[in-house]
CSV table of C-alpha atoms in Angstrom, one decimal:
chain,number,residue,atom,x,y,z
A,1414,UNK,CA,62.1,107.4,123.5
A,1415,UNK,CA,64.2,110.4,122.5
A,1416,UNK,CA,64.0,111.7,119.0
A,1417,UNK,CA,66.3,113.7,116.8
A,1418,UNK,CA,65.4,117.1,115.4
A,1419,UNK,CA,62.7,117.1,112.8
A,1420,UNK,CA,65.1,118.8,110.3
A,1421,UNK,CA,68.2,116.9,109.3
A,1422,UNK,CA,70.6,119.3,107.7
A,1423,UNK,CA,71.7,118.4,104.1
A,1424,UNK,CA,75.2,119.8,104.8
A,1425,UNK,CA,77.7,121.1,102.2
A,1426,UNK,CA,79.5,119.0,99.7
A,1427,UNK,CA,81.3,117.1,102.4
A,1428,UNK,CA,79.6,114.3,104.4
A,1429,UNK,CA,80.3,115.3,108.0
A,1430,UNK,CA,77.1,117.1,108.9
A,1431,UNK,CA,75.0,114.2,107.8
A,1432,UNK,CA,77.3,111.7,109.6
A,1433,UNK,CA,77.1,113.8,112.8
A,1434,UNK,CA,73.3,113.8,112.6
A,1435,UNK,CA,73.3,110.0,112.3
A,1436,UNK,CA,75.7,109.7,115.2
A,1437,UNK,CA,73.4,111.7,117.4
A,1438,UNK,CA,70.4,109.7,116.2
A,1439,UNK,CA,72.1,106.4,117.2
A,1440,UNK,CA,73.2,107.9,120.5
A,1441,UNK,CA,69.6,108.7,121.3
A,1442,UNK,CA,68.9,105.0,120.9
A,1443,UNK,CA,71.7,103.9,123.1
A,1444,UNK,CA,74.2,103.0,120.3
A,1445,UNK,CA,77.6,104.5,120.3
A,1446,UNK,CA,81.1,104.0,118.9
A,1447,UNK,CA,83.9,102.5,121.0
A,1448,UNK,CA,87.5,101.8,120.0
A,1449,UNK,CA,86.8,98.3,118.6
A,1450,UNK,CA,83.4,98.9,117.1
A,1451,UNK,CA,80.0,99.8,118.5
A,1452,UNK,CA,78.1,99.1,121.6
A,1453,UNK,CA,74.3,99.2,122.4
A,1454,UNK,CA,72.5,99.6,125.6
A,1455,UNK,CA,70.3,96.7,124.5
A,1456,UNK,CA,73.3,94.3,124.3
A,1457,UNK,CA,75.6,95.2,127.2
A,1458,UNK,CA,79.1,93.7,126.9
A,1459,UNK,CA,78.8,93.0,123.2
A,1460,UNK,CA,80.9,94.8,120.7
A,1461,UNK,CA,79.0,95.2,117.4
A,1462,UNK,CA,80.4,95.6,113.9
A,1463,UNK,CA,79.2,98.5,111.7
A,1464,UNK,CA,77.4,96.0,109.6
A,1465,UNK,CA,75.5,94.7,112.6
A,1466,UNK,CA,74.5,98.2,113.5
A,1467,UNK,CA,73.3,98.8,110.0
A,1468,UNK,CA,71.2,95.7,110.0
A,1469,UNK,CA,69.7,96.6,113.3
A,1470,UNK,CA,69.0,100.3,112.8
A,1471,UNK,CA,69.1,101.4,109.1
A,1472,UNK,CA,65.5,100.4,108.4
A,1473,UNK,CA,64.3,102.3,111.5
A,1474,UNK,CA,65.3,105.6,109.9
A,1475,UNK,CA,62.4,105.3,107.4
A,1476,UNK,CA,59.9,104.9,110.3
A,1477,UNK,CA,61.0,108.2,111.8
A,1478,UNK,CA,58.5,111.1,112.1
A,1479,UNK,CA,60.4,113.2,109.6
A,1480,UNK,CA,59.8,114.5,106.1
A,1481,UNK,CA,60.8,111.9,103.5
A,1482,UNK,CA,63.7,114.0,102.3
A,1483,UNK,CA,65.0,114.3,105.9
A,1484,UNK,CA,64.7,110.5,106.5
A,1485,UNK,CA,66.8,110.0,103.4
A,1486,UNK,CA,69.4,112.5,104.4
A,1487,UNK,CA,69.6,110.7,107.8
A,1488,UNK,CA,70.0,107.4,106.0
A,1489,UNK,CA,72.9,108.8,104.0
A,1490,UNK,CA,74.4,110.0,107.2
A,1491,UNK,CA,74.3,106.5,108.5
A,1492,UNK,CA,76.0,105.3,105.3
A,1493,UNK,CA,78.8,107.9,105.9
A,1494,UNK,CA,79.1,106.8,109.5
A,1495,UNK,CA,79.0,103.0,109.1
A,1496,UNK,CA,80.2,102.6,105.5
A,1497,UNK,CA,78.0,99.5,105.3
A,1498,UNK,CA,76.3,98.4,102.1
A,1499,UNK,CA,73.2,97.3,104.1
A,1500,UNK,CA,72.3,101.0,104.6
A,1501,UNK,CA,71.9,101.4,100.8
A,1502,UNK,CA,69.8,98.2,100.8
A,1503,UNK,CA,67.4,99.9,103.2
A,1504,UNK,CA,67.4,103.0,101.0
A,1505,UNK,CA,66.4,100.8,98.0
A,1506,UNK,CA,63.7,99.0,100.1
A,1507,UNK,CA,62.2,102.4,101.1
A,1508,UNK,CA,62.3,103.6,97.5
A,1509,UNK,CA,60.3,100.6,96.4
A,1510,UNK,CA,58.1,100.4,99.5
A,1511,UNK,CA,54.6,101.6,100.2
A,1512,UNK,CA,55.8,105.1,101.1
A,1513,UNK,CA,58.1,105.3,98.1
A,1514,UNK,CA,59.4,106.5,95.8
A,1515,UNK,CA,62.0,108.6,97.7
A,1516,UNK,CA,62.5,112.2,96.7
A,1517,UNK,CA,64.6,111.8,93.5
A,1518,UNK,CA,66.6,115.0,93.9
A,1519,UNK,CA,67.8,114.1,97.4
A,1520,UNK,CA,68.3,110.4,96.4
A,1521,UNK,CA,70.6,111.1,93.5
A,1522,UNK,CA,72.3,114.1,94.9
A,1523,UNK,CA,73.2,111.9,97.9
A,1524,UNK,CA,74.9,109.4,95.6
A,1525,UNK,CA,76.6,112.1,93.5
A,1526,UNK,CA,78.1,113.8,96.6
A,1527,UNK,CA,79.5,110.6,97.9
A,1528,UNK,CA,80.9,109.5,94.6
A,1529,UNK,CA,82.7,112.9,94.4
A,1530,UNK,CA,84.0,112.9,97.9
A,1531,UNK,CA,87.8,112.5,98.5
A,1532,UNK,CA,87.3,109.4,100.6
A,1533,UNK,CA,86.6,105.7,100.0
A,1534,UNK,CA,83.4,105.1,98.1
A,1535,UNK,CA,83.4,101.3,97.9
A,1536,UNK,CA,80.0,100.9,99.6
A,1537,UNK,CA,78.4,103.5,97.3
A,1538,UNK,CA,79.9,102.0,94.1
A,1539,UNK,CA,78.8,98.5,95.2
A,1540,UNK,CA,75.3,99.9,95.8
A,1541,UNK,CA,75.1,101.4,92.4
A,1542,UNK,CA,76.2,98.1,90.9
A,1543,UNK,CA,73.9,95.7,92.7
A,1544,UNK,CA,71.0,97.9,94.0
A,1545,UNK,CA,70.4,100.0,90.8
A,1546,UNK,CA,72.5,99.0,87.7
A,1547,UNK,CA,71.6,95.3,87.8
A,1548,UNK,CA,67.8,96.0,87.7
A,1549,UNK,CA,66.3,97.0,84.3
A,1550,UNK,CA,63.6,99.1,86.0
A,1551,UNK,CA,66.2,101.4,87.6
A,1552,UNK,CA,69.4,101.0,85.6
A,1553,UNK,CA,68.8,103.7,83.0
A,1554,UNK,CA,67.6,106.4,85.5
A,1555,UNK,CA,70.4,105.6,88.0
A,1556,UNK,CA,73.1,105.8,85.4
A,1557,UNK,CA,71.8,109.0,83.9
A,1558,UNK,CA,71.5,110.6,87.4
A,1559,UNK,CA,74.9,109.7,88.7
A,1560,UNK,CA,76.9,110.3,85.5
A,1561,UNK,CA,75.2,110.2,82.1
A,1562,UNK,CA,73.4,113.6,82.3
A,1563,UNK,CA,76.7,115.3,83.3
A,1564,UNK,CA,78.9,113.6,80.8
A,1565,UNK,CA,76.5,114.9,78.1
A,1566,UNK,CA,77.8,118.4,78.9
A,1567,UNK,CA,81.2,117.6,80.1
A,1568,UNK,CA,83.6,120.6,80.1
A,1569,UNK,CA,87.0,120.3,78.4
A,1570,UNK,CA,88.7,120.3,81.8
A,1571,UNK,CA,86.4,118.6,84.3
A,1572,UNK,CA,86.9,119.5,88.0
A,1573,UNK,CA,88.6,116.8,90.1
A,1574,UNK,CA,85.4,115.9,91.9
A,1575,UNK,CA,83.5,115.2,88.7
A,1576,UNK,CA,86.5,113.0,87.5
A,1577,UNK,CA,86.3,111.1,90.7
A,1578,UNK,CA,82.6,110.5,90.2
A,1579,UNK,CA,83.1,109.5,86.6
A,1580,UNK,CA,85.8,107.0,87.4
A,1581,UNK,CA,83.8,105.3,90.1
A,1582,UNK,CA,80.6,105.1,88.0
A,1583,UNK,CA,82.4,103.8,84.9
A,1584,UNK,CA,84.2,101.1,86.9
A,1585,UNK,CA,80.9,99.6,88.1
A,1586,UNK,CA,78.8,100.3,85.0
A,1587,UNK,CA,79.0,96.8,83.5
A,1588,UNK,CA,75.4,95.8,84.0
A,1589,UNK,CA,74.0,99.0,82.5
A,1590,UNK,CA,72.4,98.4,79.0
A,1591,UNK,CA,74.8,99.3,76.2
A,1592,UNK,CA,72.5,101.8,74.5
A,1593,UNK,CA,72.2,103.6,77.8
A,1594,UNK,CA,75.9,103.9,78.6
A,1595,UNK,CA,77.5,104.0,75.2
A,1596,UNK,CA,77.1,107.9,74.8
A,1597,UNK,CA,78.8,108.3,78.2
A,1598,UNK,CA,81.5,105.8,77.2
A,1599,UNK,CA,82.2,107.7,74.0
A,1600,UNK,CA,82.5,111.0,75.9
A,1601,UNK,CA,84.8,109.4,78.5
A,1602,UNK,CA,87.0,108.1,75.7
A,1603,UNK,CA,87.9,111.7,74.9
A,1604,UNK,CA,89.5,112.2,78.3
A,1605,UNK,CA,92.7,110.2,78.9
A,1606,UNK,CA,92.2,110.6,82.7
A,1607,UNK,CA,89.2,108.3,82.4
A,1608,UNK,CA,90.7,105.7,80.1
A,1609,UNK,CA,91.6,103.2,82.9
A,1610,UNK,CA,88.1,103.4,84.4
A,1611,UNK,CA,86.5,103.1,81.0
A,1612,UNK,CA,88.6,100.0,80.3
A,1613,UNK,CA,87.4,98.6,83.6
A,1614,UNK,CA,83.8,99.4,82.6
A,1615,UNK,CA,84.3,97.5,79.3
A,1616,UNK,CA,85.9,94.6,81.0
A,1617,UNK,CA,83.1,94.2,83.5
A,1618,UNK,CA,80.6,94.7,80.7
A,1619,UNK,CA,81.9,91.5,79.2
A,1620,UNK,CA,82.5,89.5,82.4
A,1621,UNK,CA,79.6,90.4,84.8
A,1622,UNK,CA,76.7,88.0,84.6
A,1623,UNK,CA,74.5,91.0,83.9
A,1624,UNK,CA,77.0,92.8,81.8
A,1625,UNK,CA,76.0,94.2,78.4
A,1626,UNK,CA,78.0,95.4,75.4
A,1627,UNK,CA,77.9,95.5,71.6
A,1628,UNK,CA,81.2,93.8,70.6
A,1629,UNK,CA,82.0,95.9,67.5
A,1630,UNK,CA,81.2,99.3,69.2
A,1631,UNK,CA,83.1,98.2,72.4
A,1632,UNK,CA,86.1,97.2,70.3
A,1633,UNK,CA,86.1,100.6,68.6
A,1634,UNK,CA,86.1,102.3,72.0
A,1635,UNK,CA,88.8,100.0,73.3
A,1636,UNK,CA,91.1,100.8,70.4
A,1637,UNK,CA,90.8,104.5,71.3
A,1638,UNK,CA,92.1,104.1,74.8
A,1639,UNK,CA,95.6,105.1,75.7
A,1640,UNK,CA,96.6,102.3,78.0
A,1641,UNK,CA,99.9,100.7,78.9
A,1642,UNK,CA,100.6,97.7,76.7
A,1643,UNK,CA,101.0,95.7,79.9
A,1644,UNK,CA,97.4,96.4,81.0
A,1645,UNK,CA,96.1,93.1,82.4
A,1646,UNK,CA,93.5,91.4,80.1
A,1647,UNK,CA,93.7,94.1,77.4
A,1648,UNK,CA,94.8,91.7,74.6
A,1649,UNK,CA,92.3,89.1,75.7
A,1650,UNK,CA,89.4,91.5,75.8
A,1651,UNK,CA,90.4,92.9,72.3
A,1652,UNK,CA,90.4,89.3,71.0
A,1653,UNK,CA,87.0,88.2,72.3
A,1654,UNK,CA,85.4,91.4,71.1
A,1655,UNK,CA,86.9,91.1,67.7
A,1656,UNK,CA,85.4,87.6,67.6
A,1657,UNK,CA,82.0,89.0,68.3
A,1658,UNK,CA,81.5,87.7,71.8
A,1659,UNK,CA,79.1,89.8,74.0
A,1660,UNK,CA,79.4,88.2,77.4
A,1661,UNK,CA,81.8,85.8,79.2
A,1662,UNK,CA,78.8,83.7,80.5
A,1663,UNK,CA,77.4,83.1,77.0
A,1664,UNK,CA,80.5,81.3,75.9
A,1665,UNK,CA,83.0,80.8,78.9
A,1666,UNK,CA,85.5,78.9,76.7
A,1667,UNK,CA,86.0,82.0,74.5
A,1668,UNK,CA,87.8,83.9,77.3
A,1669,UNK,CA,90.0,81.0,78.3
A,1670,UNK,CA,90.9,80.5,74.6
A,1671,UNK,CA,91.8,84.2,74.4
A,1672,UNK,CA,93.9,84.1,77.5
A,1673,UNK,CA,95.8,81.1,76.1
A,1674,UNK,CA,96.3,82.7,72.7
A,1675,UNK,CA,97.6,85.9,74.2
A,1676,UNK,CA,100.0,84.2,76.5
A,1677,UNK,CA,101.5,81.9,73.8
């Protein structure tokens, strides 16, 4: 069986070199892209989706005869190429597996680069939410690495890439424990460009089944945000927080009552 080079280049801030390495790795295994999807020598005539390719091959990356960091870079290349959440699942499995943990510098730099990229980052954001932020053992470290550490020393005029990353992380930060994320939330409240994303973070902190917030502190932050008066759910969120509710799932009727009161 053909193999890729034993060194997978990390590439610059963009994702193309990693994606190209992943494309070559798949091609060596008889998998290639066609107009409507992907084809494999093992399934002639069948057109595969990116998700099917990810399920079939992403785990194989971590069995390659490569340095751990290069396996991880190759996995991120597959993520760039396929944009499939299952690739991030395999990254998490490898991190927790017998050969884990993965090299932390490469792991979190891989996430940060993709959160900063000027391209869709839905799969990466979803991965943060369900693969890392929802799990108490990894939530605090993951949040610190992808945002918290940098917001602690945020410049007065953050570069666009950092703002992109901050927006994407704040929007999916609902499951992160309140004491972990509150310092970053307070910093984000100083930047109007981050106010819509911070509102989304507060809203999901209340609504997500794993969401966490402190009502009084969250309300104080909410009142600092410069948002259009027409922002959907803004009055209802302010109302439930003022009433001391921590999470939608603890008292589902409170949210419905707030919606009715705000629409009256």
